Coordinates of C-alpha atoms in Angstrom, one line a residue:
I535 CA 0.0 0.0 0.0
A536 CA 2.7 2.5 1.0
E537 CA 4.5 1.9 -2.3
Q538 CA 1.3 2.7 -4.2
V539 CA 0.6 5.9 -2.2
A540 CA 4.2 7.4 -2.2
H541 CA 5.4 8.7 -5.5
C542 CA 8.5 10.7 -6.5
E543 CA 8.6 12.6 -9.8
Y544 CA 11.6 14.5 -11.4
V545 CA 10.3 17.5 -13.3
H546 CA 12.0 20.1 -15.5
P547 CA 11.0 23.6 -14.4
Q548 CA 9.5 24.2 -17.8
D549 CA 7.2 21.2 -17.3
L550 CA 5.7 22.6 -14.1
P551 CA 2.0 23.6 -14.2
D552 CA 1.1 27.1 -15.0
R553 CA -1.4 27.3 -12.1
W554 CA -0.7 26.5 -8.4
I555 CA -3.7 24.0 -8.3
G556 CA -1.6 21.8 -10.6
L557 CA 0.6 21.1 -7.6
S558 CA -2.3 20.5 -5.2
S559 CA -1.5 16.7 -5.0
V560 CA 2.2 17.4 -4.2
D561 CA 3.3 17.2 -0.6
I562 CA 7.0 18.1 -0.9
I563 CA 9.1 20.0 -3.6
Y564 CA 12.8 19.5 -3.4
L565 CA 15.1 22.1 -5.1
S566 CA 18.8 22.8 -4.9
W567 CA 20.0 26.3 -4.0
S568 CA 21.3 26.8 -7.5
D569 CA 18.0 25.5 -9.1
L570 CA 16.0 27.8 -6.9
K571 CA 17.8 30.9 -8.1
R572 CA 17.8 29.6 -11.7
I573 CA 14.0 29.2 -11.7
Q574 CA 13.5 32.6 -10.3
Q575 CA 15.7 34.2 -12.9
Q576 CA 14.8 32.2 -16.0
A577 CA 11.2 31.1 -15.3
P578 CA 9.7 33.6 -12.8
E579 CA 6.1 32.6 -13.8
R580 CA 6.9 29.0 -12.7
W581 CA 8.3 30.2 -9.5
D582 CA 5.1 32.2 -8.8
V583 CA 3.3 28.8 -9.1
I584 CA 5.6 27.2 -6.5
D585 CA 5.3 30.2 -4.2
A586 CA 1.5 30.2 -4.3
W587 CA 1.5 26.4 -3.6
L588 CA 4.0 26.9 -0.7
R589 CA 2.0 29.6 0.9
N590 CA -1.1 27.5 0.8
G591 CA 0.4 24.6 2.8
G592 CA 3.1 23.0 0.7
M593 CA 6.5 22.1 1.9
L594 CA 9.7 23.3 0.1
W595 CA 13.1 21.7 0.7
V596 CA 16.1 23.7 -0.5
S597 CA 19.6 22.0 -0.3
G598 CA 23.0 23.5 -0.5
V599 CA 22.5 26.6 1.5
G600 CA 25.7 26.2 3.5
S601 CA 26.3 26.1 7.2
L602 CA 23.3 26.7 9.5
T603 CA 25.2 27.6 12.6
G604 CA 24.0 31.2 12.3
L605 CA 20.7 30.1 13.8
N606 CA 22.3 29.7 17.2
Q607 CA 25.4 31.8 16.8
S608 CA 26.3 35.2 15.5
A609 CA 28.1 34.1 12.4
T610 CA 27.9 37.0 9.9
H611 CA 28.2 34.9 6.8
D612 CA 25.5 32.4 7.9
N613 CA 23.2 35.2 8.8
Q614 CA 23.6 36.8 5.4
R615 CA 22.9 33.5 3.6
L616 CA 19.7 33.0 5.6
A617 CA 18.7 36.6 4.9
E618 CA 19.2 35.9 1.2
V619 CA 17.0 32.8 1.5
E620 CA 14.3 34.9 3.1
R621 CA 14.6 37.5 0.4
L622 CA 14.4 35.0 -2.5
L623 CA 11.4 33.3 -0.9
N624 CA 9.6 36.6 -0.1
M625 CA 9.6 35.6 3.5
P626 CA 9.3 38.2 6.3
A627 CA 12.7 38.9 7.7
A628 CA 13.4 36.9 10.8
I629 CA 13.8 38.4 14.2
P630 CA 17.6 38.3 14.9
L631 CA 18.6 34.7 14.2
S632 CA 20.1 34.2 17.6
S633 CA 16.9 35.3 19.3
E634 CA 14.5 32.7 20.9
L635 CA 11.7 34.4 18.9
S636 CA 13.3 33.6 15.6
P637 CA 10.9 31.5 13.4
W638 CA 13.9 29.4 12.2
Q639 CA 14.2 26.2 14.2
L640 CA 16.8 23.4 14.4
P641 CA 16.0 19.7 15.0
R642 CA 16.5 18.6 18.5
P643 CA 19.4 16.1 18.9
K644 CA 17.4 13.9 21.4
T645 CA 14.8 13.2 18.7
Y646 CA 17.4 11.5 16.5
G647 CA 16.6 7.8 16.3
N648 CA 13.0 8.1 17.5
Q649 CA 10.3 6.2 15.7
V650 CA 8.2 7.9 13.1
D651 CA 4.5 7.0 12.9
V652 CA 3.4 7.1 9.3
M653 CA -0.1 6.0 9.7
S654 CA -2.3 4.5 12.4
P655 CA -4.0 1.1 12.0
Q656 CA -6.9 1.5 9.6
Q657 CA -9.1 -0.8 7.6
V658 CA -9.3 0.2 3.9
F659 CA -10.8 -1.3 0.8
V660 CA -8.5 -2.0 -2.1
P661 CA -10.5 -2.0 -5.3
E662 CA -7.7 -3.7 -7.3
I663 CA -8.1 -6.9 -5.2
G664 CA -11.6 -6.4 -4.0
Q665 CA -10.8 -6.9 -0.4
W666 CA -10.5 -5.0 2.9
L667 CA -7.0 -4.9 4.4
V668 CA -5.8 -3.8 7.8
L669 CA -2.9 -1.3 7.6
S670 CA -0.9 -1.6 10.8
D671 CA 1.5 1.0 12.2
Q672 CA 4.4 1.6 9.8
R673 CA 7.4 3.0 11.7
F674 CA 10.9 3.9 10.8
S675 CA 13.6 3.8 13.4
A676 CA 17.3 4.8 13.2
G677 CA 20.4 4.0 15.1
G678 CA 23.6 5.9 15.9
K679 CA 24.1 9.4 17.0
P680 CA 23.2 12.7 15.2
A681 CA 25.8 14.9 13.6
V682 CA 27.3 17.6 15.8
V683 CA 25.9 20.3 13.5
A684 CA 22.3 20.1 12.6
P685 CA 21.9 19.2 8.8
F686 CA 18.7 21.2 8.3
A687 CA 16.6 24.1 9.6
Y688 CA 12.9 24.9 9.1
R689 CA 10.4 27.6 9.6
P690 CA 6.7 28.2 8.6
H691 CA 5.9 30.4 5.6
Q692 CA 2.2 31.4 5.8
L693 CA 0.5 28.0 5.8
G694 CA 3.5 26.2 4.3
T695 CA 6.9 25.1 5.6
V696 CA 10.4 25.7 4.3
V697 CA 13.2 23.3 5.1
L698 CA 16.9 24.3 4.4
W699 CA 19.6 21.7 4.1
A700 CA 23.2 22.7 4.6
D701 CA 24.7 20.1 2.2
D702 CA 24.2 19.9 -1.6
A703 CA 23.1 16.2 -1.4
P704 CA 22.0 15.7 2.2
L705 CA 19.9 12.6 1.6
T706 CA 22.3 10.6 -0.6
N707 CA 25.4 10.5 1.6
Q708 CA 26.3 7.9 4.1
D709 CA 24.0 9.2 6.8
I710 CA 20.7 7.8 5.5
W711 CA 19.1 8.5 8.9
H712 CA 18.7 12.2 7.9
W713 CA 15.4 11.0 6.3
Q714 CA 14.2 9.7 9.6
W715 CA 15.3 12.8 11.5
V716 CA 13.6 15.3 9.3
F717 CA 10.3 13.4 9.2
Q718 CA 10.4 12.9 13.0
T719 CA 11.1 16.5 13.6
L720 CA 8.3 17.9 11.3
E721 CA 4.7 17.3 12.2
P722 CA 3.0 14.7 9.9
A723 CA 0.4 17.4 9.2
T724 CA 3.1 19.3 7.2
W725 CA 4.2 16.5 4.9
M726 CA 1.3 14.1 4.7
G727 CA -1.5 15.2 2.4
S728 CA -4.3 13.4 4.2
R729 CA -3.3 14.9 7.6
R730 CA -2.5 18.3 6.2
N731 CA -5.9 18.6 4.5
G732 CA -7.8 16.5 7.0
V733 CA -9.3 14.5 4.2
S734 CA -8.5 10.9 3.5
K735 CA -9.2 9.0 0.3
L736 CA -8.7 5.6 1.9
V737 CA -10.2 5.6 5.3
K738 CA -13.3 7.1 7.0
N739 CA -13.3 10.8 7.6
E740 CA -14.7 10.8 11.1
E741 CA -14.7 14.7 11.2
F742 CA -17.4 14.6 8.6
F743 CA -20.1 14.7 11.2
H744 CA -18.5 17.7 12.9
F745 CA -19.5 19.9 10.0
L746 CA -23.2 19.1 9.6
I747 CA -25.6 22.0 9.2
P748 CA -27.7 22.2 12.4
G749 CA -31.4 21.5 12.1
V750 CA -31.4 19.9 8.6
G751 CA -31.2 16.4 7.3
L752 CA -32.5 14.9 10.5
A753 CA -35.8 13.0 10.8
P754 CA -38.4 15.1 12.7
V755 CA -38.9 12.3 15.3
N756 CA -41.2 14.3 17.6
A757 CA -43.3 15.6 14.8
F758 CA -43.7 12.1 13.4
R759 CA -44.7 10.7 16.8
L760 CA -47.4 13.3 17.1
M761 CA -48.7 12.7 13.6
M762 CA -48.7 8.9 14.1
T763 CA -50.6 9.3 17.4
L764 CA -53.2 11.5 15.8
F765 CA -53.4 9.0 12.9
V766 CA -54.1 6.1 15.2
I767 CA -56.8 8.0 17.1
V768 CA -58.5 9.2 14.0
I769 CA -58.4 5.9 12.1
G770 CA -59.4 3.9 15.1
P771 CA -61.8 5.1 17.8
L772 CA -62.9 8.3 16.1
N773 CA -63.5 6.7 12.7
Y774 CA -65.4 3.8 14.2
T775 CA -67.5 6.0 16.5
L776 CA -68.6 8.4 13.8
L777 CA -69.4 5.7 11.3
R778 CA -71.4 3.8 13.8
R779 CA -73.3 6.9 14.8
W780 CA -74.1 7.6 11.1
D781 CA -75.0 3.9 10.6
R782 CA -72.3 3.5 7.9
P783 CA -69.8 1.0 9.4
N784 CA -69.1 -0.5 6.0
W785 CA -67.6 2.7 4.9
M786 CA -64.5 1.7 7.0
L787 CA -63.3 -0.1 3.8
Y788 CA -62.8 3.3 2.3
T789 CA -62.1 5.6 5.2
V790 CA -59.2 3.6 6.6
P791 CA -57.2 3.5 3.3
A792 CA -58.0 7.2 2.7
C793 CA -56.8 8.2 6.2
A794 CA -53.6 6.2 5.7
L795 CA -53.0 7.9 2.4
L796 CA -53.5 11.3 3.9
A797 CA -51.3 10.5 6.8
T798 CA -48.5 9.3 4.5
L799 CA -48.8 12.4 2.3
G800 CA -48.8 14.6 5.4
I801 CA -45.6 13.0 6.7
L802 CA -43.8 13.4 3.4
G803 CA -45.1 16.9 3.0
Y804 CA -44.0 17.9 6.4
A805 CA -40.5 16.4 5.9
T806 CA -40.1 18.2 2.6
L807 CA -41.2 21.6 4.0
A808 CA -39.1 21.2 7.2
D809 CA -35.9 20.9 5.2
G810 CA -37.1 23.2 2.4
T811 CA -36.3 22.9 -1.3
T812 CA -33.4 25.3 -1.4
T813 CA -29.7 24.6 -0.8
R814 CA -28.3 25.5 2.6
T815 CA -24.6 26.1 3.3
Q816 CA -22.3 26.3 6.2
T817 CA -18.7 27.4 5.9
L818 CA -15.7 27.6 8.2
N819 CA -12.9 29.7 6.8
L820 CA -9.3 30.3 7.6
V821 CA -7.5 33.2 5.8
Y822 CA -3.8 33.9 6.2
V823 CA -3.0 37.3 4.9
D824 CA 0.6 38.4 4.1
Q825 CA 0.2 42.2 4.0
A826 CA 3.8 42.8 3.0
E827 CA 3.5 40.7 -0.1
G828 CA -0.2 41.3 -0.7
H829 CA -1.0 37.6 -0.7
A830 CA -3.8 35.5 0.9
A831 CA -4.0 31.8 1.5
T832 CA -7.5 30.6 2.2
W833 CA -8.8 27.3 3.5
S834 CA -12.6 26.8 3.6
R835 CA -14.5 23.8 4.9
Q836 CA -17.9 23.9 3.2
S837 CA -21.0 21.9 3.9
Y838 CA -24.1 21.8 1.6
Y839 CA -27.6 20.4 2.1
A840 CA -29.9 20.6 -0.9
G841 CA -33.6 19.9 -0.4
I842 CA -33.8 19.4 -4.1
A843 CA -30.4 19.1 -5.9
P844 CA -29.8 22.1 -8.2
A845 CA -29.7 21.2 -11.9
D846 CA -26.4 22.9 -12.5
G847 CA -24.6 21.3 -9.5
A848 CA -22.0 23.2 -7.5
A849 CA -19.6 25.6 -9.2
F850 CA -16.2 27.0 -8.0
P851 CA -13.7 29.4 -9.5
A852 CA -11.0 27.9 -11.7
D853 CA -8.2 29.0 -9.4
V854 CA -9.3 27.0 -6.3
T855 CA -8.9 23.3 -5.3
A856 CA -12.3 21.8 -4.3
I857 CA -11.8 18.4 -2.7
P858 CA -15.0 16.4 -2.0
V859 CA -15.1 15.1 1.6
L860 CA -16.7 11.7 1.9
Y861 CA -17.4 9.9 5.1
E862 CA -16.5 6.6 3.5
P863 CA -14.4 7.3 0.4
L864 CA -14.2 3.7 -0.7
D865 CA -17.8 2.7 -0.2
R866 CA -18.2 0.9 -3.5
M867 CA -21.8 -0.2 -2.8
R868 CA -22.8 3.5 -2.7
F869 CA -20.6 5.2 -5.3
S870 CA -19.7 2.6 -7.9
A871 CA -23.1 2.9 -9.6
M872 CA -23.3 6.7 -9.2
P873 CA -22.2 8.5 -12.4
R874 CA -20.4 11.7 -11.8
R875 CA -19.4 14.6 -14.1
L876 CA -17.0 17.4 -13.6
E877 CA -17.0 20.2 -16.1
W878 CA -13.9 22.3 -16.4
G879 CA -13.8 25.6 -18.2
A880 CA -13.9 29.2 -17.1
S881 CA -14.9 27.6 -13.8
Q882 CA -15.0 24.1 -12.4
R883 CA -18.5 22.7 -12.0
F884 CA -19.4 19.6 -10.1
A885 CA -22.3 19.1 -12.5
H886 CA -23.6 15.7 -11.6
G887 CA -23.4 13.1 -8.8
Y888 CA -21.8 15.3 -6.2
L889 CA -24.6 17.5 -4.8
T890 CA -27.5 15.2 -4.3
S891 CA -31.0 15.8 -2.9
R892 CA -31.5 15.5 0.9
N893 CA -27.8 14.5 1.5
T894 CA -25.0 16.5 3.1
T895 CA -22.2 17.2 0.7
Q896 CA -18.9 18.6 1.9
F897 CA -15.9 20.2 0.2
L898 CA -12.5 21.4 1.3
V899 CA -11.8 24.5 -0.8
Q900 CA -8.3 26.1 -1.0
R901 CA -7.2 29.2 -2.7
S902 CA -3.9 31.1 -3.0
R903 CA -3.9 34.5 -4.7
G904 CA -3.0 38.2 -4.4
T905 CA -5.2 40.4 -2.2
E906 CA -5.6 44.0 -1.0
M907 CA -7.0 43.0 2.4
R908 CA -5.0 44.4 5.2
L909 CA -4.9 46.1 8.6
N910 CA -3.3 49.5 8.8
F911 CA -1.7 50.5 12.1
D912 CA -0.6 53.9 13.0
A913 CA 3.0 54.6 14.1
E914 CA 2.3 53.9 17.8
A915 CA 0.0 50.9 17.0
T916 CA -2.7 52.5 19.1
S917 CA -5.3 52.4 16.4
V918 CA -6.1 50.1 13.5
E919 CA -7.9 50.7 10.2
N920 CA -9.8 47.5 9.1
Q921 CA -9.6 46.8 5.4
L922 CA -10.3 43.1 5.7
G923 CA -13.9 43.4 4.4
G924 CA -15.5 42.0 7.6
E925 CA -16.1 42.7 11.2
I926 CA -13.3 42.0 13.7
L927 CA -14.5 40.6 17.0
T928 CA -11.1 40.1 18.6
L929 CA -7.6 41.3 17.5
L930 CA -4.4 40.0 19.0
V931 CA -1.2 41.9 18.1
R932 CA 2.4 40.8 18.8
S933 CA 5.2 43.2 18.7
H934 CA 8.8 42.5 17.6
N935 CA 9.7 42.1 21.2
G936 CA 7.2 39.3 21.6
D937 CA 4.7 41.4 23.6
Y938 CA 1.0 40.8 23.0
Y939 CA -1.7 43.4 22.9

């Protein structure tokens, strides 16, 4: 299974996609220091694609940046190299590299040789063999002692992560345990797509039920109980009493089916009106705004409930990734016979088979683009002008000294 899931691809810069969503299935991009500068100089449009992908949660590895001792010492050369990295990657300049507040971090020596949990035990269906398999914990462990000088450093960049390697070929030399060290140091949510997005294509997405729209899609149990109680009273004692008083007991052959039909139509009508015929939505959004670069990375968990599925399906802009979130992604009994159609043009339209009537449909929508949203502070940071396009309920500000306001 792991061999089928993991995939490595060597790509020439000119063969990179022209939009960042073309990299949405990529977890890690590995570049040498020289290749990074070459792409920026010779193919800036391709670098913009990588930059947008990185800011939206990707992980970029850059090798051959030289010694990283400047992270915990005051080496002028090393500080200049790291400052150059920040400039090339359009990253905010770090607080003095020797400061505890610096975003750059080094791996902890005591974590060298620890086990790395790749995935927890899960039961998944494998269509190729038509069987359910149990995936046990897959762990990597290393022996020996770490190098005296840390081989890599890392820091967040908007929603993504940048990893710098001192050597030109850090993962091909004799110390193969560098692989284990870097993956043990970094959180799995940064380098595993399913954990980063919170959406799995193999196992159940248990968080699906945390994003249901309140008050819709549920059977009105109390209303049904009341209607059934009234139905039993009307069709039984009341019906019998009235027909006996009118001396028409034989009419029960007609009144009982008629009352049952009316009760059934009433239950169906009430259920339809209770949920309505329109499409209701609920969204939970996270927007990371880089004011200095005028860039916004957006993640949005969206839940839809359609009383009657719209004929044109669900549409999203062409520059976003829209990942359907299914509770049981590999439920073949449910989805194998359900035709689906995705139309891609000026927009991407999930035209058929995605948004169905009286079922909750969820998407994880991601977007990475330029923006003019910002907060403008005065010189003393005592007042703020809101240009985010929405109301601010709470604002937390951190100064360069690490103080919060």
